[in-house]
Short mmCIF file of C-alpha atoms and ligand atoms in Angstrom, two decimals:
data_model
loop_
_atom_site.label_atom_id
_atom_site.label_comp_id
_atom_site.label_asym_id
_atom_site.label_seq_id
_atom_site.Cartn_x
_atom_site.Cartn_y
_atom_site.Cartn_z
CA UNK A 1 -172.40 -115.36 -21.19
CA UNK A 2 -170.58 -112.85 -18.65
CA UNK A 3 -167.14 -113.55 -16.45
CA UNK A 4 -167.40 -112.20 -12.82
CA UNK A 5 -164.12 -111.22 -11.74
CA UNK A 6 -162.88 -110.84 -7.63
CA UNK A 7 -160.33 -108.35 -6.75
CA UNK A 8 -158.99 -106.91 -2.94
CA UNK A 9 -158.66 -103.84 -1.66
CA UNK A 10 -154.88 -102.63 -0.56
CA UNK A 11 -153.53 -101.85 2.90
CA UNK A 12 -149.75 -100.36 2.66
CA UNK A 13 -147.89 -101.21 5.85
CA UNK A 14 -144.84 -98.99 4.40
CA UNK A 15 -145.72 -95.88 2.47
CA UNK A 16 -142.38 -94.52 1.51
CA UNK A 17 -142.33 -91.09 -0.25
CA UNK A 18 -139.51 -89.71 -1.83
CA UNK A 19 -139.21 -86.45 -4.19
CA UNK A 20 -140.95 -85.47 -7.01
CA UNK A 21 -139.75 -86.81 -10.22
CA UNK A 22 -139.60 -84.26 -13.40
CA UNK A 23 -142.86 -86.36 -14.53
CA UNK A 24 -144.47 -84.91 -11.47
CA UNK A 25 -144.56 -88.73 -9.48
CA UNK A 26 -143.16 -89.39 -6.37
CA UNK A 27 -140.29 -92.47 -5.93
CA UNK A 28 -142.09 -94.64 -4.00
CA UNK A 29 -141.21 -97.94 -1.28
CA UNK A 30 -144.70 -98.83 -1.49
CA UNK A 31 -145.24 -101.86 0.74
CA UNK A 32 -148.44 -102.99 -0.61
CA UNK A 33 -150.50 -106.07 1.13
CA UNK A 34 -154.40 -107.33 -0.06
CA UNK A 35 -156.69 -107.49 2.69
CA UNK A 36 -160.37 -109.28 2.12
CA UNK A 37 -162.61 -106.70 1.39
CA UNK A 38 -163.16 -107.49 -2.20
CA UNK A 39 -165.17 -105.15 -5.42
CA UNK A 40 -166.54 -108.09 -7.69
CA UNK A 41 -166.62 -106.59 -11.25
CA UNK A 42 -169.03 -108.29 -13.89
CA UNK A 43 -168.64 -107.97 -17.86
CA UNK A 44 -171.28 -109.02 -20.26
CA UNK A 45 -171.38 -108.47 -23.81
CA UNK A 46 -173.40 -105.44 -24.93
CA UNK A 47 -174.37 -103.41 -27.66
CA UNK A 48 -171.51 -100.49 -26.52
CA UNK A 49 -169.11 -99.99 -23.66
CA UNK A 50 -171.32 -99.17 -20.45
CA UNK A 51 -170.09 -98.57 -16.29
CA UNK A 52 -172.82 -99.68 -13.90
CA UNK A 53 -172.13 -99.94 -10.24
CA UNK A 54 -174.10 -101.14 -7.01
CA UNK A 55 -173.03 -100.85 -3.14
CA UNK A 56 -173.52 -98.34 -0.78
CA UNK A 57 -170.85 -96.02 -1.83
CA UNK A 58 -172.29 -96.72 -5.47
CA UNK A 59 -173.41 -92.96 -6.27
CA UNK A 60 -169.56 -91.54 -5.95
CA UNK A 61 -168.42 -93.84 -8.38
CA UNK A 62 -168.28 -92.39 -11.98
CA UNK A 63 -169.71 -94.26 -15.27
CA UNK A 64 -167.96 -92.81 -17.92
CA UNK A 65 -165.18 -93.18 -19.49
CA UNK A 66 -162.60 -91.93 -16.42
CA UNK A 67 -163.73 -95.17 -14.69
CA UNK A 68 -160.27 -97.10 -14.70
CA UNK A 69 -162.57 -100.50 -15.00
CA UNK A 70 -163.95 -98.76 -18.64
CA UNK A 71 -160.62 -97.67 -19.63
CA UNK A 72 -158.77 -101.23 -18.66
CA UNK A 73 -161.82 -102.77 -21.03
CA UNK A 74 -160.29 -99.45 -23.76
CA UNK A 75 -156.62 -100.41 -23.22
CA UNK A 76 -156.84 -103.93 -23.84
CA UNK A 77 -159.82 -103.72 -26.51
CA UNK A 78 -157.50 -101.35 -28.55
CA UNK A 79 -154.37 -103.66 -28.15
CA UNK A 80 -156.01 -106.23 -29.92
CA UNK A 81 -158.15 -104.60 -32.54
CA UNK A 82 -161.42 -104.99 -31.08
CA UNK A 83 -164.94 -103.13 -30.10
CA UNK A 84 -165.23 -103.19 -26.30
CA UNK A 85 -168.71 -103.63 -26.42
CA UNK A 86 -169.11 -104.50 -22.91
CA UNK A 87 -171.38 -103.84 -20.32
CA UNK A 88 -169.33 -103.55 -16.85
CA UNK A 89 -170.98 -104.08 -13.76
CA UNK A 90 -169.72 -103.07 -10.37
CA UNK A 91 -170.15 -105.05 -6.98
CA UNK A 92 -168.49 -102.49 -4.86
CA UNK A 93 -167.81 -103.12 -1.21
CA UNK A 94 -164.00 -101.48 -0.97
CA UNK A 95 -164.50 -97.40 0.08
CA UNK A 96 -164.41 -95.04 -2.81
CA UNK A 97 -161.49 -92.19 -2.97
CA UNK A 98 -160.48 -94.41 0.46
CA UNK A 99 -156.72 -94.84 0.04
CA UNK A 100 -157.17 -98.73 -0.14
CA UNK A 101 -157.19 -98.94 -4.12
CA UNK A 102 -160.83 -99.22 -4.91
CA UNK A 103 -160.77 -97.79 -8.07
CA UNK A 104 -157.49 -99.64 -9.29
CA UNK A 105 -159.21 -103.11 -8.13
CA UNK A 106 -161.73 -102.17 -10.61
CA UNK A 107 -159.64 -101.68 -13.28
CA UNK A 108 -157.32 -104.75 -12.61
CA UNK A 109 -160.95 -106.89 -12.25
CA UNK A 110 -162.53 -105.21 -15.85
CA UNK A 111 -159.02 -106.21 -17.63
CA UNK A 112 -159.16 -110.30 -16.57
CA UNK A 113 -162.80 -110.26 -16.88
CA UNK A 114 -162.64 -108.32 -20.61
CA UNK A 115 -159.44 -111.35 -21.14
CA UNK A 116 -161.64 -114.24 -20.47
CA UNK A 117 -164.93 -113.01 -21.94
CA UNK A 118 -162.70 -111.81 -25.43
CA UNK A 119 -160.61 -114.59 -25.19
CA UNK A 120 -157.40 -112.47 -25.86
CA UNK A 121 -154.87 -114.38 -23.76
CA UNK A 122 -153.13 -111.46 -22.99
CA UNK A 123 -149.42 -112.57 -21.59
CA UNK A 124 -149.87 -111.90 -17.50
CA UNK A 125 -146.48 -109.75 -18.67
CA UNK A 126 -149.02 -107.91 -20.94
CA UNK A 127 -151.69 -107.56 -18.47
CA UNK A 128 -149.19 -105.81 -15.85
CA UNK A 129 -147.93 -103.36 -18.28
CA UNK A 130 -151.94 -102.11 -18.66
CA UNK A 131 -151.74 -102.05 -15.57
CA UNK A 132 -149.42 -100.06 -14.77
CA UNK A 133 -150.32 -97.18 -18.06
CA UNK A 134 -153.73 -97.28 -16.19
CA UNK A 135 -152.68 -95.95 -12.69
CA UNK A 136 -149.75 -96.55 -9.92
CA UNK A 137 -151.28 -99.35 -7.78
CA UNK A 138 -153.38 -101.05 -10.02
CA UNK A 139 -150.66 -104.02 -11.11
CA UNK A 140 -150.65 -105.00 -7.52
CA UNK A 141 -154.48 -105.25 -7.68
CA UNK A 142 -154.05 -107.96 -10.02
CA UNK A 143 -151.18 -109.61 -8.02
CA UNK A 144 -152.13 -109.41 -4.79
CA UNK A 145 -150.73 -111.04 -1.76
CA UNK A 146 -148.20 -108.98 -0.84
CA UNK A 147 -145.55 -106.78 -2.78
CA UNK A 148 -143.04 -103.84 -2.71
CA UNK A 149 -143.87 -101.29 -5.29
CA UNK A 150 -140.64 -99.15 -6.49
CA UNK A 151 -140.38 -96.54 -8.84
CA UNK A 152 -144.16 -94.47 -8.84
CA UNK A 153 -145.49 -97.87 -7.05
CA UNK A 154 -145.88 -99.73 -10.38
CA UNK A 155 -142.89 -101.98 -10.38
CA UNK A 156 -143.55 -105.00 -8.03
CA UNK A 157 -141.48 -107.79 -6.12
CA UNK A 158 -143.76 -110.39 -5.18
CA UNK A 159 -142.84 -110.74 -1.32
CA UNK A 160 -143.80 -113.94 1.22
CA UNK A 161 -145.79 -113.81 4.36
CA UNK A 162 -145.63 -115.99 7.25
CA UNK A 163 -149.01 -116.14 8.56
CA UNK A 164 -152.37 -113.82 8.75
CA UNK A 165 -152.98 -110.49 9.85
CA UNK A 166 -156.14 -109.08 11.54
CA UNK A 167 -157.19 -106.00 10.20
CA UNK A 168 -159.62 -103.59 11.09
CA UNK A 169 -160.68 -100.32 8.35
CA UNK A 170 -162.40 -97.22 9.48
CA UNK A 171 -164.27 -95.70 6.61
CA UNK A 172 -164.31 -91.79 6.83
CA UNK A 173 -167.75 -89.57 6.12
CA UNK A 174 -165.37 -88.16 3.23
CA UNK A 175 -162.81 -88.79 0.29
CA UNK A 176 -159.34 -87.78 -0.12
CA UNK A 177 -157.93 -87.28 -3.29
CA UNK A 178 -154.38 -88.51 -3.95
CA UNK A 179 -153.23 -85.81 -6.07
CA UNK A 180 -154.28 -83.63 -3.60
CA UNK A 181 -152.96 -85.25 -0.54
CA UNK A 182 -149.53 -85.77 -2.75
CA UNK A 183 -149.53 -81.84 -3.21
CA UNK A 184 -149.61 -81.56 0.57
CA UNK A 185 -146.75 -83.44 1.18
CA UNK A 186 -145.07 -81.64 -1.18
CA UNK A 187 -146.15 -78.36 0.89
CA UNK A 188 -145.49 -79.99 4.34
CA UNK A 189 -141.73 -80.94 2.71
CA UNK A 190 -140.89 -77.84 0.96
CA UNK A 191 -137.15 -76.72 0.88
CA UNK A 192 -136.50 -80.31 2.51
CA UNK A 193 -134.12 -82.45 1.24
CA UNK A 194 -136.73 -85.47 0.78
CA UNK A 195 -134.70 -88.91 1.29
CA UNK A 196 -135.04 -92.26 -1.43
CA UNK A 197 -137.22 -93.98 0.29
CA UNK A 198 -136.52 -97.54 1.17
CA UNK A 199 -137.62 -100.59 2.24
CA UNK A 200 -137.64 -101.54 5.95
CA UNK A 201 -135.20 -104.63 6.56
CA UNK A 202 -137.60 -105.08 9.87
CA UNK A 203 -140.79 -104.61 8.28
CA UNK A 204 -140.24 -107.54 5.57
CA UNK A 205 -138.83 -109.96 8.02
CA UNK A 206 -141.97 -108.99 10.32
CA UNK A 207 -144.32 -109.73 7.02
CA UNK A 208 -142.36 -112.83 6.60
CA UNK A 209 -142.01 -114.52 9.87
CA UNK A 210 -146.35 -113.68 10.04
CA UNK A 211 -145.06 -111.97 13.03
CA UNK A 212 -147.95 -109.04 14.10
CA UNK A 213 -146.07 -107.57 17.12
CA UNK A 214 -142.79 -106.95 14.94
CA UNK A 215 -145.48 -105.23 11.92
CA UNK A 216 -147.25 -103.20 14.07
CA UNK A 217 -144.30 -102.03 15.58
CA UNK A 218 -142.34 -101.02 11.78
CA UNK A 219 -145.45 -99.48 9.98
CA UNK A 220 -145.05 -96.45 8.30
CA UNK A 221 -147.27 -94.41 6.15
CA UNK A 222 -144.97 -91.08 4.72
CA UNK A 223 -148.48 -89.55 3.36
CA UNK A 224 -149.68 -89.42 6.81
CA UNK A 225 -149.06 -86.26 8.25
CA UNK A 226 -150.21 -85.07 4.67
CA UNK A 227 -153.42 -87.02 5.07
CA UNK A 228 -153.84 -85.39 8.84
CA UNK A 229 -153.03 -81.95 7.72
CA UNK A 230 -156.18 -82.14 5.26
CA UNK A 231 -158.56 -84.30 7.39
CA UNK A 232 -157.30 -83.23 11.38
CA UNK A 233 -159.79 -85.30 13.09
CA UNK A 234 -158.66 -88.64 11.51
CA UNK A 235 -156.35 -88.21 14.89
CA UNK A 236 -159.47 -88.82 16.75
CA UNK A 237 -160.47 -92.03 14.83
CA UNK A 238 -156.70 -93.35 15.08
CA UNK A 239 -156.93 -92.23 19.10
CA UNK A 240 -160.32 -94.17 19.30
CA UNK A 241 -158.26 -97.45 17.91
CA UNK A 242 -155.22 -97.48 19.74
CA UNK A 243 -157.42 -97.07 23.23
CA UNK A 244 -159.48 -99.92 22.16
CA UNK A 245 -156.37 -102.32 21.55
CA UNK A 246 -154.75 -101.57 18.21
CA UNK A 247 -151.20 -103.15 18.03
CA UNK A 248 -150.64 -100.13 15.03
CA UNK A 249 -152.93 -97.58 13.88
CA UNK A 250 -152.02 -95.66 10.65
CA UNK A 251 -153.92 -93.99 7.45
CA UNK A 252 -154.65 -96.23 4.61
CA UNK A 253 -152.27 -95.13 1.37
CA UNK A 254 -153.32 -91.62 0.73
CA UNK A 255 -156.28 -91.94 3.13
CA UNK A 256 -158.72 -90.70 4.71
CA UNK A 257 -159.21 -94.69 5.57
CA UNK A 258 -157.89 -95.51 8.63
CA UNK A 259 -156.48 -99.04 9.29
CA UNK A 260 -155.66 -100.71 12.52
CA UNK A 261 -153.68 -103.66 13.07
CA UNK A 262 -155.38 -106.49 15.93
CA UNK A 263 -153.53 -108.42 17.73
CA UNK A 264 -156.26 -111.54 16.51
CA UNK A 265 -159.68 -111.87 15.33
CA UNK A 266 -161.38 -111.64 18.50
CA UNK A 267 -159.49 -107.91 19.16
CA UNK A 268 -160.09 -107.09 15.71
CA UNK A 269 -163.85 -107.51 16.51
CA UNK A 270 -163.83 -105.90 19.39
CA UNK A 271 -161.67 -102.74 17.95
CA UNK A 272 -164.32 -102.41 14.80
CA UNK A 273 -167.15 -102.36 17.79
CA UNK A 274 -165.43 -99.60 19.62
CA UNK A 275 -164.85 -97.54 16.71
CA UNK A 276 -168.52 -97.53 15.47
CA UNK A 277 -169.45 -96.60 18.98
CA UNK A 278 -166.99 -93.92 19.05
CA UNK A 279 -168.71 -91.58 16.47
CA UNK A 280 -165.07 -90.64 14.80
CA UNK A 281 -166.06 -92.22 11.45
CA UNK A 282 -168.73 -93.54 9.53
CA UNK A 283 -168.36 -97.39 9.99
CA UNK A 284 -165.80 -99.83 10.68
CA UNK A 285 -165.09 -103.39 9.36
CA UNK A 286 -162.65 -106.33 10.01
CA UNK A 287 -160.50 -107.43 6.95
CA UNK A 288 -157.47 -110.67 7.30
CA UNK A 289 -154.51 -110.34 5.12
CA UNK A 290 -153.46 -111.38 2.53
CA UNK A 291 -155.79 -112.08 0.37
CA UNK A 292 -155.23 -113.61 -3.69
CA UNK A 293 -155.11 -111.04 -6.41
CA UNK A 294 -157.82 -110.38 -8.97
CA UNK A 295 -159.16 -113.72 -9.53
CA UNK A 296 -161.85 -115.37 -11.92
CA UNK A 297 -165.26 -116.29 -10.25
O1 LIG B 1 -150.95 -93.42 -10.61
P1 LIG B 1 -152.22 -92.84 -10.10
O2 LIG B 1 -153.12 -92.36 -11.21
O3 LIG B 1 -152.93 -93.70 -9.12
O4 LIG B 1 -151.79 -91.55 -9.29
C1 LIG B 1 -152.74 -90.59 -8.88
C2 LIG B 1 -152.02 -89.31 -8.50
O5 LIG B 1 -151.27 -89.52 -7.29
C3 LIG B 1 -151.00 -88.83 -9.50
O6 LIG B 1 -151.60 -88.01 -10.48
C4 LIG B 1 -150.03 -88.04 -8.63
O7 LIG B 1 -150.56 -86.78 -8.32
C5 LIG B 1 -150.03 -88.84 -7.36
N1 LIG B 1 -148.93 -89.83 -7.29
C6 LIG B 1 -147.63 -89.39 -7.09
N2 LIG B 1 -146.61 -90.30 -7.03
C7 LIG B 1 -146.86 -91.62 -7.13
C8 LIG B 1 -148.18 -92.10 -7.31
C9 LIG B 1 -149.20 -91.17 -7.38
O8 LIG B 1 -147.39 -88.18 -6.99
N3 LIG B 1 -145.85 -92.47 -7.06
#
């Protein structure tokens, strides 16, 4: 008996950073939305808790116990009393230490899957709040759709889209890590009176109405010069992008993933082509948005 769970990866069209909190967070107007490139995470029953992954990024992904997919299966396990014997397996197709929430879809994907195969019933009010102790973005992995994230990214309102956006991701040869590229922006913004960040009025109607030209032209990514300052030549690969037809081209959350916004399908094809040609990163694929939330296979 096993339960195969589906979960998206995350593109945020708004990134808004504010200061750091006295818990060391940043406020955040996190604009999160799911795009279809999906991690499919497997639990069977075993004799003790166990992390294996496959996919071609499947060697940077870490099996022990800092694997937020083992310590969702920990969190809820210890809620209700219980071994978590379970053997976790890892389809992975979303880039690791990418900036679209890879490692938060796995944890979102081990919790459901570890709630159906228990049979806990965990409250989906219960489920969020793991969530949420388990890392910044990972309640929207379980949501999906789209969202705004307040406070460190973790509190969502559920928002409505009009229609589907063409996507395309360029995968770098390297990670970013968030604390790190946080740290920068701290650096970048030091003795700067940082601003609350907010949502943009334009940007939520644009999301609404389905309406590309009006998202590509309010998208806004507040870790970005951060993400530049550590990786410089993620300029070239959002140059490469914008001459190939890119409505918007902006990092991906903390990066180094670069995302690029088509005008359709057939652009978003052609974009993806010209960006593996151009050499600036390491491949390129198409994505639509949204996509559902974590969902059972
Ligand atoms: O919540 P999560 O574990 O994903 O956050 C990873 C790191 O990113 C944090 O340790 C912190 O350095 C940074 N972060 C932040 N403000 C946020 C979210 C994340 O500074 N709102």
């Amino acid at each position: 008996m096993s339960v195969t769970v589906r979960v998206p990866a995350k593109v945020n069209v708004q990134l808004g950073v504010g200061g750091t909190r006295p818990d060391g967070f940043h406020d955040l107007a996190n604009v999160f939305l799911a795009v279809g490139l999906y991690d499919e995470i497997t639990v069977t029953p075993a004799e003790e808790l166990r992390v294996t992954c496959s996919g071609p990024d499947a060697a940077q992904v870490p099996l022990d116990r800092t694997n937020l997919a083992a310590r969702a299966a920990l969190a809820l396990a210890e809620r209700h009393g219980r071994d978590a014997a379970v053997h976790i397996h890892i389809d992975k197709d979303i880039p690791v230490a990418g900036g679209m929430a890879g490692g938060s879809a796995d944890g979102a994907g081990a919790l459901l899957a570890c709630d159906a195969l228990w049979g806990t019933r965990a409250s989906r009010a219960d489920l969020l709040e793991i969530c949420a102790e388990l890392g910044s973005d990972v309640p929207f992995s379980l949501v999906g759709g789209a969202a705004l994230g307040t406070g460190r990214g973790e509190r969502l309102t559920v928002l409505g889209t009009g229609g589907t956006f063409h996507w395309v991701f360029a995968m770098a040869v390297r990670g970013l890590s968030t604390p790190a590229v946080f740290q920068e922006f701290d650096r970048l913004n030091d003795g700067v009176r940082v601003p609350e960040p907010a949502a943009s009025r334009e940007l939520l109607d644009a999301l609404a109405k389905g309406d590309t030209e009006a998202l590509a032209a309010s998208v806004s990514n507040d870790l970005q010069p951060a993400a530049l300052s550590l990786f410089p030549s993620l300029a070239d690969t959002l140059a490469e992008g914008r001459a190939a037809g890119a409505l918007a081209a902006l990092v991906s959350g903390s990066g180094p993933t670069t995302a690029f916004l088509a005008p359709d399908a057939a652009g978003a094809e052609r974009i993806a082509q010209a960006l593996r040609a151009s050499g600036t990163c390491r491949t390129a694929r198409v994505a639509a948005s949204p996509a559902p939330g974590a969902t059972v296979l």
